[in-house]
């Protein structure tokens, strides 16, 4: 492809042209937390390399991408462009069902869409601060880092006059996707996360959907134990790559 030309067609979009024919596309998409994630659609290695070179030269760093670990060719292309692996997330899938676990004494589970916004916002801010003070909020899956707070996506655990745990969900046509299950630090090891997950599995079954899925950081042993205890099976993994 001696006539290959890389053209920036928008602020975060590039085309690779061969005799005016588009043979590759590159895109940089901002995630909710502000990080830029790259994607390139190109059949040929040289087209991919030229697009990556142009994008990396033009965009502010750090820059990120996510690849399916089952696609070693794509991973190799990004590594050759200079990116390195930052984190691995396991994908888990579990069957819906059950009638929900009995919550610990004094705890109430608020079904999806029934939580009040102000105490939910306070709980969200508290959990964010606790995570930031430990592993760092940037270690959470990109999909959960920052989104408008909408009670219609949350199941909440409440105790007395306070919310103490939450699960954020996406109710997709063929499965329920868990974006986050989290419990305030002073209320952990009491079965609250297990009760939230049981509520999700039962509610998903009640709406006629067979499966629930979640992505889990490979170092999050507590979440892995929670899902595997519910019968979840590991179905794949994604790698997040970065260049500074």
Coordinates of N, CA and C in Angstrom, one line a residue:
X1 N 0.8 -1.2 0.0 CA 0.0 0.0 0.0 C 0.9 1.2 0.0
X2 N 1.5 1.5 -1.1 CA 2.5 2.6 -1.2 C 1.7 3.9 -1.2
X3 N 0.4 3.9 -1.6 CA -0.3 5.1 -1.6 C -1.1 5.4 -0.4
X4 N -0.8 4.7 0.7 CA -1.6 4.8 2.0 C -1.4 6.2 2.5
X5 N -2.5 6.9 2.9 CA -2.5 8.2 3.5 C -3.4 8.1 4.7
X6 N -2.9 8.7 5.8 CA -3.7 8.8 7.1 C -4.2 10.2 7.2
X7 N -5.5 10.3 7.4 CA -6.2 11.6 7.4 C -7.0 11.7 8.7
X8 N -6.8 12.8 9.4 CA -7.6 13.1 10.5 C -8.9 13.8 10.1
X9 N -10.0 13.1 10.3 CA -11.3 13.5 9.7 C -12.2 14.2 10.7
X10 N -11.8 14.1 12.0 CA -12.6 14.8 13.1 C -11.6 14.9 14.3
X11 N -12.1 15.5 15.4 CA -11.2 15.7 16.5 C -10.5 14.4 17.0
X12 N -11.3 13.3 17.0 CA -10.8 12.1 17.5 C -11.1 10.9 16.6
X13 N -11.1 11.2 15.3 CA -11.3 10.2 14.2 C -10.3 10.3 13.1
X14 N -9.8 9.1 12.7 CA -8.8 9.1 11.6 C -9.3 8.1 10.6
X15 N -8.9 8.3 9.3 CA -9.2 7.4 8.2 C -7.8 7.0 7.6
X16 N -7.7 5.8 7.2 CA -6.6 5.4 6.3 C -7.1 5.2 4.9
X17 N -6.5 5.9 4.0 CA -7.0 5.9 2.6 C -5.9 5.3 1.6
X18 N -6.4 4.5 0.8 CA -5.5 3.9 -0.3 C -6.2 4.2 -1.6
X19 N -5.7 5.1 -2.4 CA -6.3 5.5 -3.6 C -7.7 6.0 -3.4
X20 N -7.9 6.8 -2.3 CA -9.2 7.4 -1.9 C -10.2 6.3 -1.4
X21 N -9.7 5.1 -1.2 CA -10.6 4.1 -0.6 C -10.3 3.9 0.9
X22 N -11.3 4.0 1.7 CA -11.1 3.9 3.2 C -10.7 2.4 3.5
X23 N -9.5 2.2 4.0 CA -9.1 0.8 4.3 C -8.9 0.6 5.8
X24 N -9.1 1.7 6.6 CA -9.0 1.5 8.0 C -9.5 2.8 8.7
X25 N -10.0 2.6 10.0 CA -10.5 3.7 10.7 C -10.0 3.6 12.2
X26 N -9.7 4.8 12.7 CA -9.3 4.9 14.1 C -10.2 5.9 14.9
X27 N -10.4 5.6 16.1 CA -11.3 6.4 16.9 C -10.8 6.5 18.4
X28 N -10.9 7.6 19.0 CA -10.6 7.8 20.4 C -11.8 8.3 21.1
X29 N -12.3 7.5 22.1 CA -13.6 7.7 22.7 C -13.3 8.1 24.2
X30 N -13.8 9.2 24.7 CA -13.7 9.5 26.1 C -14.6 8.6 26.9
X31 N -14.1 8.0 28.0 CA -15.0 7.3 28.9 C -15.6 8.2 29.9
X32 N -16.5 7.8 30.7 CA -17.1 8.7 31.7 C -16.2 9.3 32.7
X33 N -15.0 8.7 33.0 CA -14.0 9.2 33.9 C -13.0 10.1 33.2
X34 N -13.2 10.4 31.9 CA -12.4 11.3 31.2 C -11.2 10.7 30.4
X35 N -10.9 9.4 30.7 CA -9.8 8.7 30.0 C -10.2 8.5 28.5
X36 N -9.2 8.5 27.6 CA -9.4 8.3 26.2 C -9.1 6.8 25.9
X37 N -10.0 6.1 25.3 CA -9.8 4.8 24.9 C -9.8 4.7 23.3
X38 N -8.8 4.0 22.8 CA -8.5 3.9 21.4 C -9.1 2.7 20.8
X39 N -9.6 2.8 19.6 CA -10.0 1.6 18.8 C -9.6 1.8 17.3
X40 N -9.2 0.8 16.7 CA -8.7 0.8 15.3 C -9.4 -0.4 14.6
X41 N -10.0 -0.1 13.4 CA -10.6 -1.1 12.6 C -9.8 -1.2 11.3
X42 N -9.0 -2.2 11.1 CA -8.1 -2.3 10.0 C -7.8 -3.8 9.7
X43 N -7.8 -4.2 8.5 CA -7.5 -5.6 8.2 C -6.0 -5.9 8.2
X44 N -5.2 -4.9 7.7 CA -3.8 -5.2 7.5 C -2.9 -4.6 8.6
X45 N -1.9 -5.3 9.0 CA -1.0 -4.8 10.1 C -0.4 -3.5 9.8
X46 N 0.0 -3.2 8.5 CA 0.6 -1.9 8.2 C -0.3 -0.8 8.4
X47 N -1.6 -1.0 8.0 CA -2.6 0.0 8.1 C -2.9 0.3 9.6
X48 N -3.0 -0.7 10.4 CA -3.2 -0.6 11.8 C -2.0 0.2 12.4
X49 N -0.8 -0.2 12.1 CA 0.4 0.5 12.6 C 0.4 2.0 12.3
X50 N 0.1 2.3 11.0 CA 0.1 3.7 10.6 C -1.0 4.5 11.3
X51 N -2.1 4.0 11.5 CA -3.2 4.6 12.2 C -2.8 4.8 13.7
X52 N -2.3 3.8 14.3 CA -1.8 3.9 15.7 C -0.8 5.0 15.8
X53 N 0.2 5.0 14.9 CA 1.3 6.0 15.0 C 0.7 7.4 15.0
X54 N -0.2 7.6 14.0 CA -0.8 9.0 13.9 C -1.6 9.4 15.1
X55 N -2.4 8.4 15.7 CA -3.2 8.7 16.8 C -2.4 9.0 18.1
X56 N -1.4 8.2 18.3 CA -0.5 8.3 19.5 C 0.2 9.6 19.4
X57 N 0.6 10.1 18.2 CA 1.3 11.3 18.1 C 0.5 12.5 18.3
X58 N -0.8 12.4 18.1 CA -1.7 13.6 18.1 C -2.5 13.7 19.4
X59 N -2.6 12.7 20.2 CA -3.5 12.7 21.4 C -2.7 12.8 22.7
X60 N -3.3 13.5 23.7 CA -2.7 13.6 25.0 C -2.6 12.3 25.7
X61 N -1.6 12.0 26.4 CA -1.4 10.7 27.1 C -1.7 10.9 28.6
X62 N -2.1 9.9 29.3 CA -2.1 8.5 28.9 C -3.3 8.1 28.0
X63 N -3.1 7.1 27.2 CA -4.1 6.6 26.3 C -4.3 5.1 26.6
X64 N -5.6 4.6 26.4 CA -5.9 3.3 26.8 C -6.6 2.6 25.6
X65 N -6.7 1.2 25.7 CA -7.5 0.4 24.9 C -7.9 -0.8 25.7
X66 N -8.9 -1.5 25.2 CA -9.4 -2.8 25.8 C -9.4 -3.8 24.7
X67 N -8.8 -5.0 25.0 CA -8.9 -6.1 24.0 C -9.3 -7.3 24.7
X68 N -10.0 -8.1 23.9 CA -10.4 -9.5 24.3 C -9.2 -10.3 24.4
X69 N -8.9 -11.0 25.5 CA -7.7 -11.7 25.7 C -7.7 -12.9 24.7
X70 N -8.8 -13.3 24.2 CA -8.9 -14.4 23.2 C -8.5 -13.9 21.8
X71 N -8.1 -12.7 21.7 CA -7.7 -12.1 20.4 C -6.2 -11.7 20.5
X72 N -5.3 -12.7 20.5 CA -3.9 -12.3 20.6 C -3.3 -11.5 19.5
X73 N -3.9 -11.6 18.3 CA -3.4 -10.8 17.2 C -3.6 -9.3 17.5
X74 N -4.8 -8.9 18.0 CA -5.1 -7.5 18.3 C -4.2 -7.0 19.4
X75 N -4.0 -7.9 20.4 CA -3.1 -7.5 21.5 C -1.7 -7.2 21.0
X76 N -1.2 -8.1 20.1 CA 0.1 -7.9 19.6 C 0.3 -6.6 18.9
X77 N -0.7 -6.3 18.1 CA -0.7 -5.0 17.3 C -0.5 -3.8 18.3
X78 N -1.3 -3.8 19.4 CA -1.2 -2.7 20.3 C 0.1 -2.7 21.0
X79 N 0.6 -3.9 21.4 CA 1.9 -3.9 22.1 C 3.0 -3.4 21.2
X80 N 2.9 -3.8 19.9 CA 3.9 -3.2 18.9 C 3.8 -1.7 18.8
X81 N 2.7 -1.2 19.0 CA 2.5 0.3 19.0 C 3.0 1.0 20.3
X82 N 3.3 0.2 21.3 CA 3.9 0.7 22.5 C 3.1 0.6 23.8
X83 N 1.9 0.0 23.7 CA 1.0 -0.1 24.9 C 1.4 -1.3 25.7
X84 N 1.2 -1.3 27.0 CA 1.5 -2.4 27.9 C 0.2 -2.7 28.7
X85 N 0.2 -3.9 29.2 CA -1.0 -4.4 30.0 C -1.1 -3.7 31.3
X86 N -2.2 -3.1 31.6 CA -2.4 -2.4 32.9 C -3.2 -3.3 33.9
X87 N -4.2 -4.0 33.4 CA -5.1 -4.8 34.2 C -5.8 -5.8 33.4
X88 N -6.3 -6.8 34.1 CA -7.1 -7.9 33.5 C -8.5 -8.0 34.3
X89 N -9.5 -8.1 33.5 CA -10.9 -8.3 34.1 C -11.4 -9.6 33.6
X90 N -11.9 -10.5 34.5 CA -12.6 -11.7 34.2 C -14.0 -11.4 34.0
X91 N -14.6 -12.1 33.0 CA -16.0 -12.0 32.8 C -16.7 -13.2 33.3
X92 N -17.7 -13.0 34.2 CA -18.4 -14.1 34.8 C -19.9 -14.1 34.4
X93 N -20.5 -15.3 34.2 CA -21.9 -15.4 33.9 C -22.5 -16.4 34.9
X94 N -23.6 -16.1 35.4 CA -24.3 -17.0 36.3 C -25.8 -17.1 35.9
X95 N -26.4 -18.2 36.3 CA -27.8 -18.4 36.0 C -28.7 -17.6 37.0
X96 N -29.8 -17.0 36.6 CA -30.7 -16.4 37.5 C -31.5 -17.4 38.2
X97 N -32.2 -17.0 39.2 CA -33.0 -18.0 39.9 C -33.0 -17.8 41.4
X98 N -33.6 -18.7 42.2 CA -33.8 -18.5 43.6 C -34.8 -17.5 44.0
X99 N -35.1 -17.5 45.2 CA -36.1 -16.5 45.7 C -35.5 -15.5 46.6
X100 N -34.2 -15.3 46.5 CA -33.5 -14.2 47.3 C -33.2 -14.7 48.6
X101 N -32.0 -14.3 49.1 CA -31.5 -14.7 50.4 C -32.2 -13.8 51.5
X102 N -32.4 -14.4 52.7 CA -32.9 -13.6 53.8 C -31.9 -12.6 54.2
X103 N -32.2 -11.3 54.2 CA -31.2 -10.3 54.5 C -30.8 -10.4 56.0
X104 N -29.6 -10.0 56.3 CA -29.2 -10.0 57.7 C -30.2 -9.2 58.6
X105 N -30.3 -9.5 59.9 CA -31.2 -8.8 60.7 C -31.0 -7.3 60.7
X106 N -32.1 -6.6 60.6 CA -32.1 -5.2 60.6 C -31.8 -4.5 59.2
X107 N -31.7 -5.4 58.2 CA -31.3 -4.9 56.9 C -32.6 -5.1 56.0
X108 N -32.8 -4.0 55.2 CA -33.9 -4.1 54.1 C -33.2 -3.9 52.8
X109 N -33.7 -4.7 51.8 CA -33.3 -4.6 50.4 C -34.3 -3.8 49.6
X110 N -33.9 -2.8 49.0 CA -34.8 -1.9 48.2 C -34.6 -2.3 46.7
X111 N -35.7 -2.9 46.1 CA -35.6 -3.4 44.7 C -35.2 -2.2 43.8
X112 N -34.8 -2.6 42.6 CA -34.3 -1.7 41.6 C -35.4 -0.6 41.4
X113 N -34.9 0.6 41.4 CA -35.8 1.8 41.1 C -36.5 2.3 42.3
X114 N -36.3 1.8 43.5 CA -37.1 2.3 44.6 C -36.3 3.1 45.6
X115 N -35.0 3.2 45.4 CA -34.2 4.0 46.3 C -34.4 5.4 46.1
X116 N -34.2 6.2 47.2 CA -34.4 7.7 47.1 C -33.0 8.3 46.7
X117 N -33.1 9.3 45.9 CA -31.9 9.8 45.2 C -30.9 10.4 46.2
X118 N -31.3 11.2 47.2 CA -30.4 11.9 48.1 C -29.6 10.9 48.9
X119 N -30.2 10.0 49.6 CA -29.4 9.0 50.4 C -28.5 8.1 49.5
X120 N -29.0 7.8 48.3 CA -28.3 7.0 47.3 C -27.0 7.8 46.9
X121 N -27.2 9.1 46.6 CA -26.0 9.9 46.3 C -25.0 9.9 47.4
X122 N -25.5 10.0 48.6 CA -24.5 10.0 49.8 C -23.8 8.7 49.9
X123 N -24.5 7.6 49.7 CA -23.9 6.3 49.7 C -22.8 6.2 48.6
X124 N -23.2 6.6 47.4 CA -22.3 6.5 46.3 C -21.0 7.3 46.6
X125 N -21.1 8.5 47.1 CA -20.0 9.3 47.4 C -19.1 8.7 48.5
X126 N -19.7 8.1 49.5 CA -19.0 7.4 50.6 C -18.2 6.2 50.0
X127 N -18.9 5.4 49.2 CA -18.2 4.2 48.7 C -17.1 4.6 47.7
X128 N -17.3 5.6 46.9 CA -16.2 6.1 46.1 C -15.0 6.6 46.9
X129 N -15.2 7.3 48.0 CA -14.1 7.8 48.8 C -13.4 6.6 49.4
X130 N -14.1 5.6 49.9 CA -13.5 4.4 50.5 C -12.7 3.6 49.5
X131 N -13.2 3.5 48.3 CA -12.4 2.8 47.3 C -11.2 3.6 46.9
X132 N -11.3 4.9 46.8 CA -10.2 5.7 46.4 C -9.1 5.7 47.4
X133 N -9.5 5.5 48.7 CA -8.5 5.5 49.8 C -7.8 4.1 49.9
X134 N -8.3 3.1 49.2 CA -7.7 1.8 49.3 C -7.0 1.4 47.9
X135 N -7.8 0.8 47.0 CA -7.2 0.3 45.8 C -7.1 1.4 44.7
X136 N -7.9 2.5 44.9 CA -8.0 3.6 44.0 C -9.2 3.4 43.0
X137 N -9.9 4.5 42.9 CA -11.2 4.4 42.1 C -10.8 4.1 40.6
X138 N -9.6 4.5 40.1 CA -9.3 4.2 38.8 C -9.0 2.7 38.5
X139 N -9.0 1.9 39.5 CA -8.9 0.5 39.3 C -10.2 -0.2 39.1
X140 N -11.3 0.5 39.2 CA -12.6 0.0 38.9 C -12.9 -0.2 37.4
X141 N -13.7 -1.1 37.0 CA -14.0 -1.2 35.6 C -14.5 0.1 35.0
X142 N -14.0 0.4 33.8 CA -14.3 1.7 33.2 C -15.8 2.1 33.2
X143 N -16.6 1.0 33.0 CA -18.0 1.2 32.9 C -18.7 1.8 34.1
X144 N -18.0 1.6 35.3 CA -18.7 2.0 36.5 C -18.1 3.3 37.1
X145 N -17.1 3.9 36.5 CA -16.3 4.9 37.1 C -17.1 6.2 37.4
X146 N -17.9 6.6 36.4 CA -18.6 7.8 36.6 C -19.8 7.9 35.6
X147 N -21.0 7.8 36.1 CA -22.2 7.9 35.3 C -23.2 8.7 36.1
X148 N -24.2 9.3 35.4 CA -25.3 10.0 36.2 C -25.9 9.0 37.1
X149 N -26.2 9.5 38.3 CA -26.8 8.6 39.4 C -28.3 8.5 39.1
X150 N -28.7 7.3 38.8 CA -30.1 7.1 38.4 C -30.6 5.9 39.3
X151 N -31.6 6.2 40.2 CA -32.1 5.1 41.0 C -32.7 3.9 40.3
X152 N -33.1 4.1 39.0 CA -33.7 3.0 38.2 C -32.6 2.0 37.8
X153 N -31.3 2.2 38.2 CA -30.3 1.2 37.9 C -29.7 0.6 39.1
X154 N -30.3 0.8 40.3 CA -29.7 0.4 41.6 C -30.7 -0.4 42.4
X155 N -30.1 -1.5 43.0 CA -30.7 -2.2 44.2 C -29.9 -1.7 45.4
X156 N -30.5 -1.4 46.5 CA -29.9 -0.8 47.6 C -30.2 -1.6 48.9
X157 N -29.2 -1.7 49.8 CA -29.3 -2.3 51.1 C -29.4 -1.2 52.1
X158 N -30.4 -1.2 52.9 CA -30.7 -0.1 53.9 C -30.7 -0.6 55.3
X159 N -30.2 0.1 56.2 CA -30.2 -0.2 57.7 C -30.5 1.0 58.5
X160 N -31.6 0.8 59.3 CA -32.1 2.0 60.0 C -32.4 3.1 59.1
X161 N -31.7 4.3 59.3 CA -32.0 5.4 58.4 C -30.9 5.7 57.4
X162 N -30.1 4.7 57.1 CA -29.0 4.9 56.2 C -28.9 3.8 55.2
X163 N -28.4 4.1 54.0 CA -28.1 3.2 52.9 C -26.7 2.7 53.2
X164 N -26.5 1.3 53.1 CA -25.2 0.8 53.4 C -24.5 0.0 52.3
X165 N -25.3 -0.4 51.3 CA -24.8 -1.2 50.2 C -25.6 -0.9 48.9
X166 N -24.9 -1.2 47.8 CA -25.6 -1.0 46.5 C -25.1 -1.9 45.5
X167 N -26.0 -2.1 44.5 CA -25.6 -2.8 43.3 C -26.1 -2.0 42.1
X168 N -25.3 -1.7 41.1 CA -25.7 -1.0 39.9 C -25.9 -2.0 38.8
X169 N -27.0 -1.9 38.1 CA -27.4 -2.9 37.1 C -27.7 -2.2 35.8
X170 N -27.5 -3.0 34.7 CA -28.1 -2.7 33.4 C -29.0 -3.9 33.0
X171 N -30.3 -3.5 32.8 CA -31.3 -4.6 32.5 C -31.4 -4.7 31.0
X172 N -30.5 -5.6 30.5 CA -30.5 -5.8 29.0 C -31.5 -6.8 28.6
X173 N -31.8 -6.9 27.3 CA -32.9 -7.8 26.9 C -32.7 -9.3 27.2
X174 N -31.4 -9.7 27.1 CA -31.2 -11.1 27.3 C -30.4 -11.5 28.6
X175 N -30.0 -10.5 29.3 CA -29.4 -10.8 30.6 C -29.3 -9.5 31.4
X176 N -29.1 -9.6 32.7 CA -28.8 -8.5 33.6 C -27.3 -8.4 33.8
X177 N -26.8 -7.2 33.6 CA -25.3 -7.0 33.8 C -25.1 -6.2 35.1
X178 N -24.2 -6.7 35.9 CA -23.9 -6.0 37.2 C -22.6 -5.2 36.9
X179 N -22.8 -3.9 37.1 CA -21.7 -3.0 37.0 C -20.9 -2.8 38.3
X180 N -21.5 -3.0 39.4 CA -20.8 -2.8 40.7 C -21.7 -3.3 41.8
X181 N -21.1 -4.1 42.7 CA -21.7 -4.4 44.0 C -20.7 -3.9 45.1
X182 N -21.2 -3.0 46.0 CA -20.3 -2.4 47.0 C -21.0 -2.2 48.3
X183 N -20.3 -2.4 49.4 CA -20.8 -2.2 50.7 C -19.9 -1.3 51.5
X184 N -20.5 -0.4 52.3 CA -19.7 0.5 53.1 C -18.7 -0.3 54.0
X185 N -17.5 0.2 54.2 CA -16.5 -0.6 54.9 C -16.9 -1.1 56.3
X186 N -17.6 -0.3 57.0 CA -18.0 -0.7 58.4 C -19.1 -1.7 58.4
X187 N -19.7 -2.1 57.3 CA -20.8 -3.0 57.2 C -20.5 -4.3 56.5
X188 N -19.2 -4.5 56.2 CA -18.8 -5.7 55.4 C -18.7 -6.9 56.3
X189 N -18.6 -8.1 55.6 CA -18.5 -9.4 56.3 C -19.8 -9.7 57.1
X190 N -20.9 -9.2 56.6 CA -22.2 -9.5 57.3 C -23.2 -10.1 56.3
X191 N -22.8 -10.5 55.1 CA -23.6 -11.1 54.2 C -24.5 -10.1 53.3
X192 N -24.1 -8.8 53.4 CA -24.9 -7.8 52.6 C -24.7 -8.0 51.1
X193 N -23.5 -8.1 50.7 CA -23.2 -8.3 49.3 C -23.9 -9.6 48.8
X194 N -23.8 -10.7 49.6 CA -24.5 -11.9 49.2 C -26.0 -11.7 49.0
X195 N -26.6 -10.9 49.9 CA -28.1 -10.7 49.9 C -28.4 -9.8 48.7
X196 N -27.6 -8.8 48.3 CA -27.8 -8.0 47.1 C -27.8 -8.9 45.9
X197 N -26.7 -9.8 45.8 CA -26.6 -10.6 44.6 C -27.8 -11.6 44.5
X198 N -28.2 -12.1 45.6 CA -29.4 -13.0 45.6 C -30.6 -12.3 45.1
X199 N -30.8 -11.1 45.6 CA -31.9 -10.3 45.1 C -31.9 -10.0 43.6
X200 N -30.7 -9.8 43.1 CA -30.5 -9.6 41.6 C -30.9 -10.8 40.9
X201 N -30.4 -12.0 41.3 CA -30.6 -13.2 40.6 C -32.1 -13.6 40.6
X202 N -32.8 -13.3 41.8 CA -34.2 -13.6 41.9 C -35.0 -12.7 41.0
X203 N -34.7 -11.4 41.0 CA -35.4 -10.4 40.2 C -35.2 -10.6 38.7
X204 N -34.0 -11.0 38.3 CA -33.7 -11.3 36.9 C -34.6 -12.5 36.5
X205 N -34.6 -13.6 37.3 CA -35.4 -14.7 37.0 C -36.9 -14.3 36.8
X206 N -37.4 -13.5 37.7 CA -38.8 -13.1 37.7 C -39.2 -12.3 36.4
X207 N -38.2 -11.6 35.8 CA -38.6 -10.9 34.6 C -38.3 -11.8 33.3
X208 N -38.1 -13.1 33.6 CA -38.0 -14.1 32.5 C -36.6 -14.1 31.8
X209 N -35.6 -13.6 32.5 CA -34.2 -13.6 31.9 C -33.4 -14.6 32.6
X210 N -32.6 -15.3 31.8 CA -31.9 -16.5 32.3 C -30.6 -16.3 33.0
X211 N -29.9 -15.2 32.6 CA -28.5 -15.1 33.1 C -28.2 -13.7 33.6
X212 N -27.1 -13.6 34.4 CA -26.6 -12.4 35.0 C -25.1 -12.4 34.7
X213 N -24.5 -11.3 34.3 CA -23.1 -11.3 34.0 C -22.4 -10.1 34.8
X214 N -21.1 -10.2 34.9 CA -20.3 -9.2 35.6 C -18.9 -9.3 35.2
X215 N -18.2 -8.2 35.2 CA -16.7 -8.1 35.0 C -16.0 -7.9 36.3
X216 N -15.0 -8.6 36.6 CA -14.3 -8.6 37.9 C -12.8 -8.4 37.7
X217 N -12.2 -7.5 38.4 CA -10.7 -7.3 38.3 C -10.1 -8.6 38.9
X218 N -9.1 -9.1 38.2 CA -8.5 -10.4 38.7 C -8.0 -10.3 40.1
X219 N -7.7 -9.2 40.6 CA -7.2 -9.0 42.0 C -8.3 -8.9 43.0
X220 N -9.5 -8.8 42.6 CA -10.6 -8.6 43.5 C -11.1 -10.0 44.0
X221 N -10.4 -10.5 45.0 CA -10.7 -11.9 45.4 C -12.0 -12.0 46.1
X222 N -12.5 -10.9 46.8 CA -13.7 -11.0 47.5 C -14.9 -11.1 46.5
X223 N -14.8 -10.3 45.4 CA -15.9 -10.3 44.4 C -15.9 -11.7 43.6
X224 N -14.7 -12.2 43.4 CA -14.6 -13.5 42.7 C -15.2 -14.6 43.6
X225 N -14.9 -14.5 44.9 CA -15.5 -15.5 45.8 C -17.0 -15.4 45.8
X226 N -17.5 -14.1 45.8 CA -19.0 -13.9 45.9 C -19.7 -14.5 44.7
X227 N -19.1 -14.2 43.5 CA -19.8 -14.7 42.3 C -19.7 -16.2 42.1
X228 N -18.5 -16.8 42.4 CA -18.3 -18.2 42.3 C -19.1 -19.0 43.3
X229 N -19.4 -18.4 44.5 CA -20.3 -19.1 45.4 C -21.7 -19.1 44.9
X230 N -22.1 -18.2 44.0 CA -23.4 -18.2 43.4 C -23.5 -19.0 42.2
X231 N -22.4 -19.7 41.9 CA -22.4 -20.6 40.7 C -21.9 -20.0 39.4
X232 N -21.3 -18.8 39.5 CA -20.8 -18.1 38.3 C -19.7 -18.9 37.7
X233 N -19.7 -18.9 36.4 CA -18.5 -19.5 35.6 C -17.8 -18.4 34.8
X234 N -16.5 -18.6 34.7 CA -15.7 -17.7 34.0 C -15.8 -17.9 32.5
X235 N -16.2 -16.9 31.7 CA -16.4 -17.1 30.3 C -15.4 -16.4 29.4
X236 N -14.6 -15.6 30.0 CA -13.6 -14.9 29.2 C -12.9 -13.8 30.0
X237 N -12.0 -13.1 29.3 CA -11.3 -12.0 30.0 C -10.9 -10.9 29.0
X238 N -10.8 -9.7 29.6 CA -10.4 -8.5 28.8 C -9.2 -7.9 29.4
X239 N -8.3 -7.4 28.6 CA -7.1 -6.7 29.0 C -7.2 -5.2 28.7
X240 N -6.9 -4.4 29.7 CA -6.8 -3.0 29.5 C -5.4 -2.6 29.3
X241 N -5.0 -2.0 28.2 CA -3.7 -1.6 27.9 C -3.5 -0.1 28.0
X242 N -2.3 0.4 28.2 CA -2.1 1.8 28.4 C -0.7 2.2 27.8
X243 N -0.6 3.5 27.4 CA 0.6 4.0 27.0 C 0.7 5.4 27.7
X244 N 1.8 5.7 28.4 CA 2.0 7.0 29.1 C 2.8 7.9 28.3

